[in-house]
PDB file of C-alpha atoms in Angstrom:
ATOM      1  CA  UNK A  27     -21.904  43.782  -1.055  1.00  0.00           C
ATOM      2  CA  UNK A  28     -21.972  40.096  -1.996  1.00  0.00           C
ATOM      3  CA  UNK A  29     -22.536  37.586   0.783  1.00  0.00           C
ATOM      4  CA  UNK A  30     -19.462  36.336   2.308  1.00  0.00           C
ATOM      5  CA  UNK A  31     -18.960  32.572   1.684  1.00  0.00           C
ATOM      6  CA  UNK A  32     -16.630  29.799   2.512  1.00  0.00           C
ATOM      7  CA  UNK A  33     -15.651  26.201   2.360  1.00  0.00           C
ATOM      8  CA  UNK A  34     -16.896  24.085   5.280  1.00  0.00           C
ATOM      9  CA  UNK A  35     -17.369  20.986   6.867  1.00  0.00           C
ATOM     10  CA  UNK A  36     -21.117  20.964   8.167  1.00  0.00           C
ATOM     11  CA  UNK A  37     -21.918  18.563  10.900  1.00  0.00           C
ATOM     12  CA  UNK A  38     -25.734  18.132  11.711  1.00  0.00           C
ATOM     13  CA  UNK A  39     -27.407  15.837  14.326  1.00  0.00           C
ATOM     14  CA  UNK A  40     -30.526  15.815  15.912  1.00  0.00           C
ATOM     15  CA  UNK A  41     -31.900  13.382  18.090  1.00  0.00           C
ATOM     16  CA  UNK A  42     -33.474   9.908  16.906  1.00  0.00           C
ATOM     17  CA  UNK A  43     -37.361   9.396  18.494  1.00  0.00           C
ATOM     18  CA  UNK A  44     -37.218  13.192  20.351  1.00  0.00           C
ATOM     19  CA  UNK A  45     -40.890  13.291  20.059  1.00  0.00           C
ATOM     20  CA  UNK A  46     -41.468  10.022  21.388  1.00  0.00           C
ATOM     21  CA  UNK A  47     -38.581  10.679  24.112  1.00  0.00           C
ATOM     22  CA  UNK A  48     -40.709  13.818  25.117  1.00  0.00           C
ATOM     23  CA  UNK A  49     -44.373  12.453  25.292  1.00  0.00           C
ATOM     24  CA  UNK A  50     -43.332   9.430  27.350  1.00  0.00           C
ATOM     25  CA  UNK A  51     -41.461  11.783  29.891  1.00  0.00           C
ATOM     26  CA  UNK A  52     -41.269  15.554  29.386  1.00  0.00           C
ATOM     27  CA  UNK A  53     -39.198  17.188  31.761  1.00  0.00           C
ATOM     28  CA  UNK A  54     -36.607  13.691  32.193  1.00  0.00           C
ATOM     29  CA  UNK A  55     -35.886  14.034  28.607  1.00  0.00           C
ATOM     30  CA  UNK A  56     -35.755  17.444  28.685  1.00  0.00           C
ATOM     31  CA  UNK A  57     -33.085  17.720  31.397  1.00  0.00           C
ATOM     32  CA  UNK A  58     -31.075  14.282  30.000  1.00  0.00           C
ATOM     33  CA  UNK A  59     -30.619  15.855  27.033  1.00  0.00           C
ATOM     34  CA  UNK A  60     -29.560  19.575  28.560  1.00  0.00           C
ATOM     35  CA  UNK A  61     -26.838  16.870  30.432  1.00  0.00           C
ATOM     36  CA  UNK A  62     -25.429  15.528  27.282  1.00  0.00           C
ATOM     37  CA  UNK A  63     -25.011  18.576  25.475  1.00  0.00           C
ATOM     38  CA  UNK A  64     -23.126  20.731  28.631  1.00  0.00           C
ATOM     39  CA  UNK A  65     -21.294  17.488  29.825  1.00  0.00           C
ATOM     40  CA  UNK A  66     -20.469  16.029  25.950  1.00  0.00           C
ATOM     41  CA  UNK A  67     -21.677  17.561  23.206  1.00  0.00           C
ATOM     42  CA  UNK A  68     -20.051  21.017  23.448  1.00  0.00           C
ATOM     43  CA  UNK A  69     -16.655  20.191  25.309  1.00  0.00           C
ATOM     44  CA  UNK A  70     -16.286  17.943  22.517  1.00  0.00           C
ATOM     45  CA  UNK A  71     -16.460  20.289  19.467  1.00  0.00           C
ATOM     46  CA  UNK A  72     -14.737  23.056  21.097  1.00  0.00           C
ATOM     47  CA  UNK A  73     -12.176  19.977  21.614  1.00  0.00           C
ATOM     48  CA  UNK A  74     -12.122  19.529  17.647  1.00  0.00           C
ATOM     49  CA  UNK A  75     -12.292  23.294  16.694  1.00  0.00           C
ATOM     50  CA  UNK A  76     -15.438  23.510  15.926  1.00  0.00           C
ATOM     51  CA  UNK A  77     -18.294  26.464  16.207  1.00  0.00           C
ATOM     52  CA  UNK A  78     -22.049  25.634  17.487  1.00  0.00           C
ATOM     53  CA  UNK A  79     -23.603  27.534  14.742  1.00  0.00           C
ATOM     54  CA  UNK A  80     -26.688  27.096  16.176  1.00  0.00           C
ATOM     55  CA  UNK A  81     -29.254  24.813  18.367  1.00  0.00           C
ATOM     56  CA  UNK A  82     -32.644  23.349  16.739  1.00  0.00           C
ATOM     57  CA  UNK A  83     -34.397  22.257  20.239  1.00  0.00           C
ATOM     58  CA  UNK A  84     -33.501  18.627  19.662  1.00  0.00           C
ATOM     59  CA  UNK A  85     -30.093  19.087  17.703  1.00  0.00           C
ATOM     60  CA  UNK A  86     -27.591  21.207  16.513  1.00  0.00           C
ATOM     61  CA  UNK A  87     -25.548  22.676  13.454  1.00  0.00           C
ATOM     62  CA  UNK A  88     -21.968  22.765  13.856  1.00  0.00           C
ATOM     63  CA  UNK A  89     -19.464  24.347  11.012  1.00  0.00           C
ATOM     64  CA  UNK A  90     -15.646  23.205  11.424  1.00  0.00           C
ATOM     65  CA  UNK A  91     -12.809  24.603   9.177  1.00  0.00           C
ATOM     66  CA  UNK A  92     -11.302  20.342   9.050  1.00  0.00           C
ATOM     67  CA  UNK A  93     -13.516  17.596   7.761  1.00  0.00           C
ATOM     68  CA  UNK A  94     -10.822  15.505   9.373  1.00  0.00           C
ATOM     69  CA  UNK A  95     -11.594  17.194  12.794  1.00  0.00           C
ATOM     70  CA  UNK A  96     -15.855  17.012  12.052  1.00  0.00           C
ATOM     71  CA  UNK A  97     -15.437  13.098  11.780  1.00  0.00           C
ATOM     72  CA  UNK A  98     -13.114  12.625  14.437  1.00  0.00           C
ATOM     73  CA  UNK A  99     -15.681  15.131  16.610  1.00  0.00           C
ATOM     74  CA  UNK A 100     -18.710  12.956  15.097  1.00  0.00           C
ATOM     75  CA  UNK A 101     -17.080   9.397  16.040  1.00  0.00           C
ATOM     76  CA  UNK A 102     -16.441   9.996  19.714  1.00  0.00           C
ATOM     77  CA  UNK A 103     -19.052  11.994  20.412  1.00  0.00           C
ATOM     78  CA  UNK A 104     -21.028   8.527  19.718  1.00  0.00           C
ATOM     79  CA  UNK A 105     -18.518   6.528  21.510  1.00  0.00           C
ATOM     80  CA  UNK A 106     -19.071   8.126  24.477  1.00  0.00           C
ATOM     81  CA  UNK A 107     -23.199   8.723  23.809  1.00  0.00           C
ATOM     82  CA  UNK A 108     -23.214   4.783  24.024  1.00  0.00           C
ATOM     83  CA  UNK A 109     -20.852   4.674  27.066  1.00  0.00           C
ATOM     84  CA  UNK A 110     -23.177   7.433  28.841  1.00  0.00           C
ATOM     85  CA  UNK A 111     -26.636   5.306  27.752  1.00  0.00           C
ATOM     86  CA  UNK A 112     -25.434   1.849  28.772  1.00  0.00           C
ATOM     87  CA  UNK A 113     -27.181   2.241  32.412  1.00  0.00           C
ATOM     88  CA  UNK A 114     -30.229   3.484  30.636  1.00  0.00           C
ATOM     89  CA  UNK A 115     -33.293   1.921  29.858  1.00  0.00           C
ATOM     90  CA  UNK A 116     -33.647   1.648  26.107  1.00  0.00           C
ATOM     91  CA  UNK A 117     -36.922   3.127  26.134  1.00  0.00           C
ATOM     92  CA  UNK A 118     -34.893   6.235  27.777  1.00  0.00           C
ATOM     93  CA  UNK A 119     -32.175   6.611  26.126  1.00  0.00           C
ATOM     94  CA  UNK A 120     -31.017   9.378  24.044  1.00  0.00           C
ATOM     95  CA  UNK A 121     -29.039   8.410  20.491  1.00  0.00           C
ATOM     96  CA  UNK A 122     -27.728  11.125  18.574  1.00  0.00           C
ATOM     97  CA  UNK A 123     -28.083  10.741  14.649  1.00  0.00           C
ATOM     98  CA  UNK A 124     -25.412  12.440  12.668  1.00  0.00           C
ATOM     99  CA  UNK A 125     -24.352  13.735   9.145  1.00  0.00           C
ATOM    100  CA  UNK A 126     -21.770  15.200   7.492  1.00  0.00           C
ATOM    101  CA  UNK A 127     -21.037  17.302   4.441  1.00  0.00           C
ATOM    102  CA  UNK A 128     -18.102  19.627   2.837  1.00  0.00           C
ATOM    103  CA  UNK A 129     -19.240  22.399   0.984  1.00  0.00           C
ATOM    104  CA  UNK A 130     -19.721  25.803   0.262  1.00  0.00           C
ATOM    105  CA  UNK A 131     -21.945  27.816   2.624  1.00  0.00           C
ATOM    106  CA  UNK A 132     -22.966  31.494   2.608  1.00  0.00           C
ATOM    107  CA  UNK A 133     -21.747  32.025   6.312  1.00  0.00           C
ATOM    108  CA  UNK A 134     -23.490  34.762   8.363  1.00  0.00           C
ATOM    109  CA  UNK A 135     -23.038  36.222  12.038  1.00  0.00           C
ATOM    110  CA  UNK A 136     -25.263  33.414  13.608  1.00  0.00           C
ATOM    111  CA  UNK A 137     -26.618  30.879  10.959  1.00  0.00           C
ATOM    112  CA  UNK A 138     -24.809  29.250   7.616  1.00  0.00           C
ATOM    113  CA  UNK A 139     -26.605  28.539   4.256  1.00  0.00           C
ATOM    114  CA  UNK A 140     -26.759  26.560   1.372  1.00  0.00           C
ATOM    115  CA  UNK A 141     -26.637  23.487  -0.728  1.00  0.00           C
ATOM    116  CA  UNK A 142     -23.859  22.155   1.720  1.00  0.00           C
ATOM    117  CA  UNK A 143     -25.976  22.384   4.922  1.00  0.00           C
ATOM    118  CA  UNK A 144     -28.864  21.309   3.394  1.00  0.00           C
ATOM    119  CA  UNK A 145     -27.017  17.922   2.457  1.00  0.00           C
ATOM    120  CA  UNK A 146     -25.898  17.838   5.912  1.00  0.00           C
ATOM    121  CA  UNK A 147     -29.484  17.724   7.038  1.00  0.00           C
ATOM    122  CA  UNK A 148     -30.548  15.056   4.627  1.00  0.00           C
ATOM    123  CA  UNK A 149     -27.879  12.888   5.726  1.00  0.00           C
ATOM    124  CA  UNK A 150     -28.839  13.489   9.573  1.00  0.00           C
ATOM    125  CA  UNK A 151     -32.281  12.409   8.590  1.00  0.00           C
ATOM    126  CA  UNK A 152     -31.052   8.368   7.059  1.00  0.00           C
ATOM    127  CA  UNK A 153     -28.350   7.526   9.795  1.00  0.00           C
ATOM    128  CA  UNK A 154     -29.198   5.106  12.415  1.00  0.00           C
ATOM    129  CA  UNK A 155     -29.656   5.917  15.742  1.00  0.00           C
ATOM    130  CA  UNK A 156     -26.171   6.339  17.157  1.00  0.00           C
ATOM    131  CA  UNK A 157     -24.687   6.282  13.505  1.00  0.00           C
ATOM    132  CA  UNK A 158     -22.443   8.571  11.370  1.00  0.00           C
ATOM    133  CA  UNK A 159     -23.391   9.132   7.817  1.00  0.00           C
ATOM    134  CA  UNK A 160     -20.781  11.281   5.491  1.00  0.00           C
ATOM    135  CA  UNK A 161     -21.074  12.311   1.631  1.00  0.00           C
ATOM    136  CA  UNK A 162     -18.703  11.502  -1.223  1.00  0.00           C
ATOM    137  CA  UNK A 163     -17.263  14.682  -0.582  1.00  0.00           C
ATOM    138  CA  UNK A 164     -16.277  14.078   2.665  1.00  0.00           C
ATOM    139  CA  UNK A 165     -15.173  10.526   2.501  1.00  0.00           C
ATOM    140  CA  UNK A 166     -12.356  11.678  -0.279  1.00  0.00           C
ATOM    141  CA  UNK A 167     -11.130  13.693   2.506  1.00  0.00           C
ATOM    142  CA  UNK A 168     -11.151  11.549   4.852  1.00  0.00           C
ATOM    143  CA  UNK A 169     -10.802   7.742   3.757  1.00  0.00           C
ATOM    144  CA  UNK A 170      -7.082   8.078   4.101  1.00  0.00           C
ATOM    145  CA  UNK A 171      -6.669   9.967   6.968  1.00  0.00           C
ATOM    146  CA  UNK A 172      -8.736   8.356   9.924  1.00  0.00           C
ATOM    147  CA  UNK A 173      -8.573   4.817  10.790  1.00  0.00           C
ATOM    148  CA  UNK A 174     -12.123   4.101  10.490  1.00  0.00           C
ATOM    149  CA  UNK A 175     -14.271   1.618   7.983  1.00  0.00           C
ATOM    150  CA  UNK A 176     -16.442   3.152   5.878  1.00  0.00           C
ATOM    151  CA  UNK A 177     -19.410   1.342   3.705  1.00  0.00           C
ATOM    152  CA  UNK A 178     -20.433   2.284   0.758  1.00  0.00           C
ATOM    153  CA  UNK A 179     -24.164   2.715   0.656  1.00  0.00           C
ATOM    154  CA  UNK A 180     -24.599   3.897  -2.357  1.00  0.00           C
ATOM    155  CA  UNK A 181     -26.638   6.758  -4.289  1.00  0.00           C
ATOM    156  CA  UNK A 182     -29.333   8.421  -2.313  1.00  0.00           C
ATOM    157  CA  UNK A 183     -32.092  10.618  -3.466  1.00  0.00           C
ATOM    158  CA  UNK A 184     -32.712  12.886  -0.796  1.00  0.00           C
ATOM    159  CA  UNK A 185     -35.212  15.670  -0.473  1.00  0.00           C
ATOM    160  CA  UNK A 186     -34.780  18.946  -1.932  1.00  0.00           C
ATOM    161  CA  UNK A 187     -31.275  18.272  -3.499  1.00  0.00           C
ATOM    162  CA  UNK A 188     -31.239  17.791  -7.009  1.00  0.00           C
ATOM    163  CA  UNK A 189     -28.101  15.292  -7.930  1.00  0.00           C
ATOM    164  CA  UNK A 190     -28.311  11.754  -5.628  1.00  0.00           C
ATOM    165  CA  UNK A 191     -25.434  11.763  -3.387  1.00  0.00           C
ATOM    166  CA  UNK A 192     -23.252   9.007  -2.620  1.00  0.00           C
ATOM    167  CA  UNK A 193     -23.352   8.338   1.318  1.00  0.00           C
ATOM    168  CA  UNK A 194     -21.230   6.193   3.041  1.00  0.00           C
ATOM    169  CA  UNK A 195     -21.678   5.335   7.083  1.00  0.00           C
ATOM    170  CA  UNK A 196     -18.859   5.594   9.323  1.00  0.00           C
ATOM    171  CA  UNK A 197     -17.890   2.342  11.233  1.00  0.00           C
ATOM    172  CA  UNK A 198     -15.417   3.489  13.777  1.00  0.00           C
ATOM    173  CA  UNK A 199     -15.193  -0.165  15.376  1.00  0.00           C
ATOM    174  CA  UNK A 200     -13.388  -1.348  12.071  1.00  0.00           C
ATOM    175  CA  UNK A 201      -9.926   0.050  10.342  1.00  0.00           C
ATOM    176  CA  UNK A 202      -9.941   1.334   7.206  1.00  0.00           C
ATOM    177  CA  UNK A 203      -9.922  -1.336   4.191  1.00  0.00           C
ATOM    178  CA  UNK A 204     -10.879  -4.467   3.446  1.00  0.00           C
ATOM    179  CA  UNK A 205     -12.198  -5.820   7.208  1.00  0.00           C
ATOM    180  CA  UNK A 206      -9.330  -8.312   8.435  1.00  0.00           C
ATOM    181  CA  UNK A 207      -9.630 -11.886   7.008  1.00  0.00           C
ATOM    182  CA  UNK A 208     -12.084 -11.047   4.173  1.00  0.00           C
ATOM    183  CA  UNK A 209      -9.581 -11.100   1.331  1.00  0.00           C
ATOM    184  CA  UNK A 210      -6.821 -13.453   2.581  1.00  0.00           C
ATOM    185  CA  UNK A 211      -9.265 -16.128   4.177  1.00  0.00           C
ATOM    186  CA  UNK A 212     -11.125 -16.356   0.575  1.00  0.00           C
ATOM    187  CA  UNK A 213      -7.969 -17.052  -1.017  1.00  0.00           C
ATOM    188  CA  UNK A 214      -6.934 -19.154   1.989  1.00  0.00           C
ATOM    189  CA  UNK A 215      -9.974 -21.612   1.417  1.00  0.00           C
ATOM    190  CA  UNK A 216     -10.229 -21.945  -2.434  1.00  0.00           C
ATOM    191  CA  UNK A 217      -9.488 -25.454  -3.618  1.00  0.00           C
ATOM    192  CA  UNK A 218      -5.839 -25.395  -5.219  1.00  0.00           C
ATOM    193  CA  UNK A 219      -5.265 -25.082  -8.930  1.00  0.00           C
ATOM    194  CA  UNK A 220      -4.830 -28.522 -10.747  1.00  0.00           C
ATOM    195  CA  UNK A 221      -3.102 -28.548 -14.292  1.00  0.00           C
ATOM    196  CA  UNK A 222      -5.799 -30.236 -16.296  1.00  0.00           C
ATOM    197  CA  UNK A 223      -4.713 -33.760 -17.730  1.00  0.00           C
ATOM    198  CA  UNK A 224      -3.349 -33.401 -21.238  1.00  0.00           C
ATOM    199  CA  UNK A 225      -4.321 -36.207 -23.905  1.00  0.00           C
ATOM    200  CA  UNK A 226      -2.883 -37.421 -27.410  1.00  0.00           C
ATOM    201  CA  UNK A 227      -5.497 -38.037 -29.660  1.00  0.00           C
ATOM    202  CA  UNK A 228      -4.426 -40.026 -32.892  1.00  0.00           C
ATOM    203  CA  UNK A 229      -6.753 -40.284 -35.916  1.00  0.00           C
ATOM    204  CA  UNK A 230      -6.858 -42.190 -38.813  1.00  0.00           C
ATOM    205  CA  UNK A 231      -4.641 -40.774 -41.532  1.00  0.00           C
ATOM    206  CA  UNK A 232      -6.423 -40.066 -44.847  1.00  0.00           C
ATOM    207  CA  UNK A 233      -4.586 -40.623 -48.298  1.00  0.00           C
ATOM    208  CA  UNK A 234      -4.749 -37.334 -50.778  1.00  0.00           C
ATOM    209  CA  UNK A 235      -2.515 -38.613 -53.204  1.00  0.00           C
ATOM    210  CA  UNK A 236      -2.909 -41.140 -56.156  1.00  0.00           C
ATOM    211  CA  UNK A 237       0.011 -42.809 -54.665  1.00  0.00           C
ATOM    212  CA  UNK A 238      -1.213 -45.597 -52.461  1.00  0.00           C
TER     213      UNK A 238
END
């Protein structure tokens, strides 16, 4: 029987500095990070309609049948990460880094393969602490549908995957578009357009004929 696959929107995190988070403080990190995933992580995808495919000791893999729903799921997730770390010490605090790709996956009963997931990953691995980085593929879906800025960062080689992929990160502070003011300010503040001055320039006429 062939393997039963489907189209889906992978969303991978992990968290940014775990090893350093653990070897400064063991058991706090340990039981921070047990807090954010019971308290945030996983009322907040079953929120979105998503499924917690599975749990990598510092992160998780999370499949969602709307890449609309795995952005929106990405986005506040982070929102409230920085709301829950703003008491914290920055030495202590716990920043998710996220990525997200559409593809398709061989899905089985407790893990998801492929091309797709492994993009996912890759993605996980650039974002910033705190940030949201999405493919091409998902940014077509999306880039109309959820109020959010996205820049354009370009082709990335990334491990493992042959083609570079186009990544753009997710910045849920702006609307989607040019950022207000850009545009209309530069056209605002150019110098006005003066007609140049026109001259009449008469020169000396010069006889062809025989006729003087």
């Amino acid at each position: 029987m062939p393997p039963v696959r489907r189209l889906a929107a992978i969303l991978a995190a992990d968290v940014a500095g775990y090893s350093r988070l653990m070897g400064a403080d063991e058991e706090g990190t340990h039981e921070r990070l047990k807090g954010h995933l019971g308290e945030l992580v996983s009322p907040k995808i079953t929120e979105h309609r998503g499924r917690i495919v599975k749990n990598t000791g510092d992160g998780f893999l999370v499949e969602f049948a709307s890449v609309v729903d795995a952005v929106r799921c990405a986005v506040e997730m982070q929102r409230r990460m920085a709301d829950r770390n703003a008491g914290t010490p920055p030495e202590k605090r716990i920043q998710f880094r996220a990525g997200i790709n559409l593809g398709d996956v061989i899905a089985e009963e407790h893990d998801i393969f492929g091309d797709g997931v492994n993009v996912a990953a890759r993605l996980e691995a650039l974002a910033d602490p705190g940030g949201v980085l999405i493919s091409n593929t998902v940014y077509e879906h999306v880039r109309d549908r959820l109020p959010f800025a996205f820049e354009d960062l370009g082709e990335q080689q990334v491990k493992n995957i042959a083609r570079p992929v186009r990544v753009y990160a997710v910045r849920p502070q702006g609307i989607a578009g040019p950022p207000s003011g850009t545009v209309s300010s530069a056209i605002e503040s150019s110098p006005p357009v003066v007609a140049p001055r026109l001259s009449i320039v008469v020169l000396p006429f010069v006889n062809l004929s025989n006729d003087s």
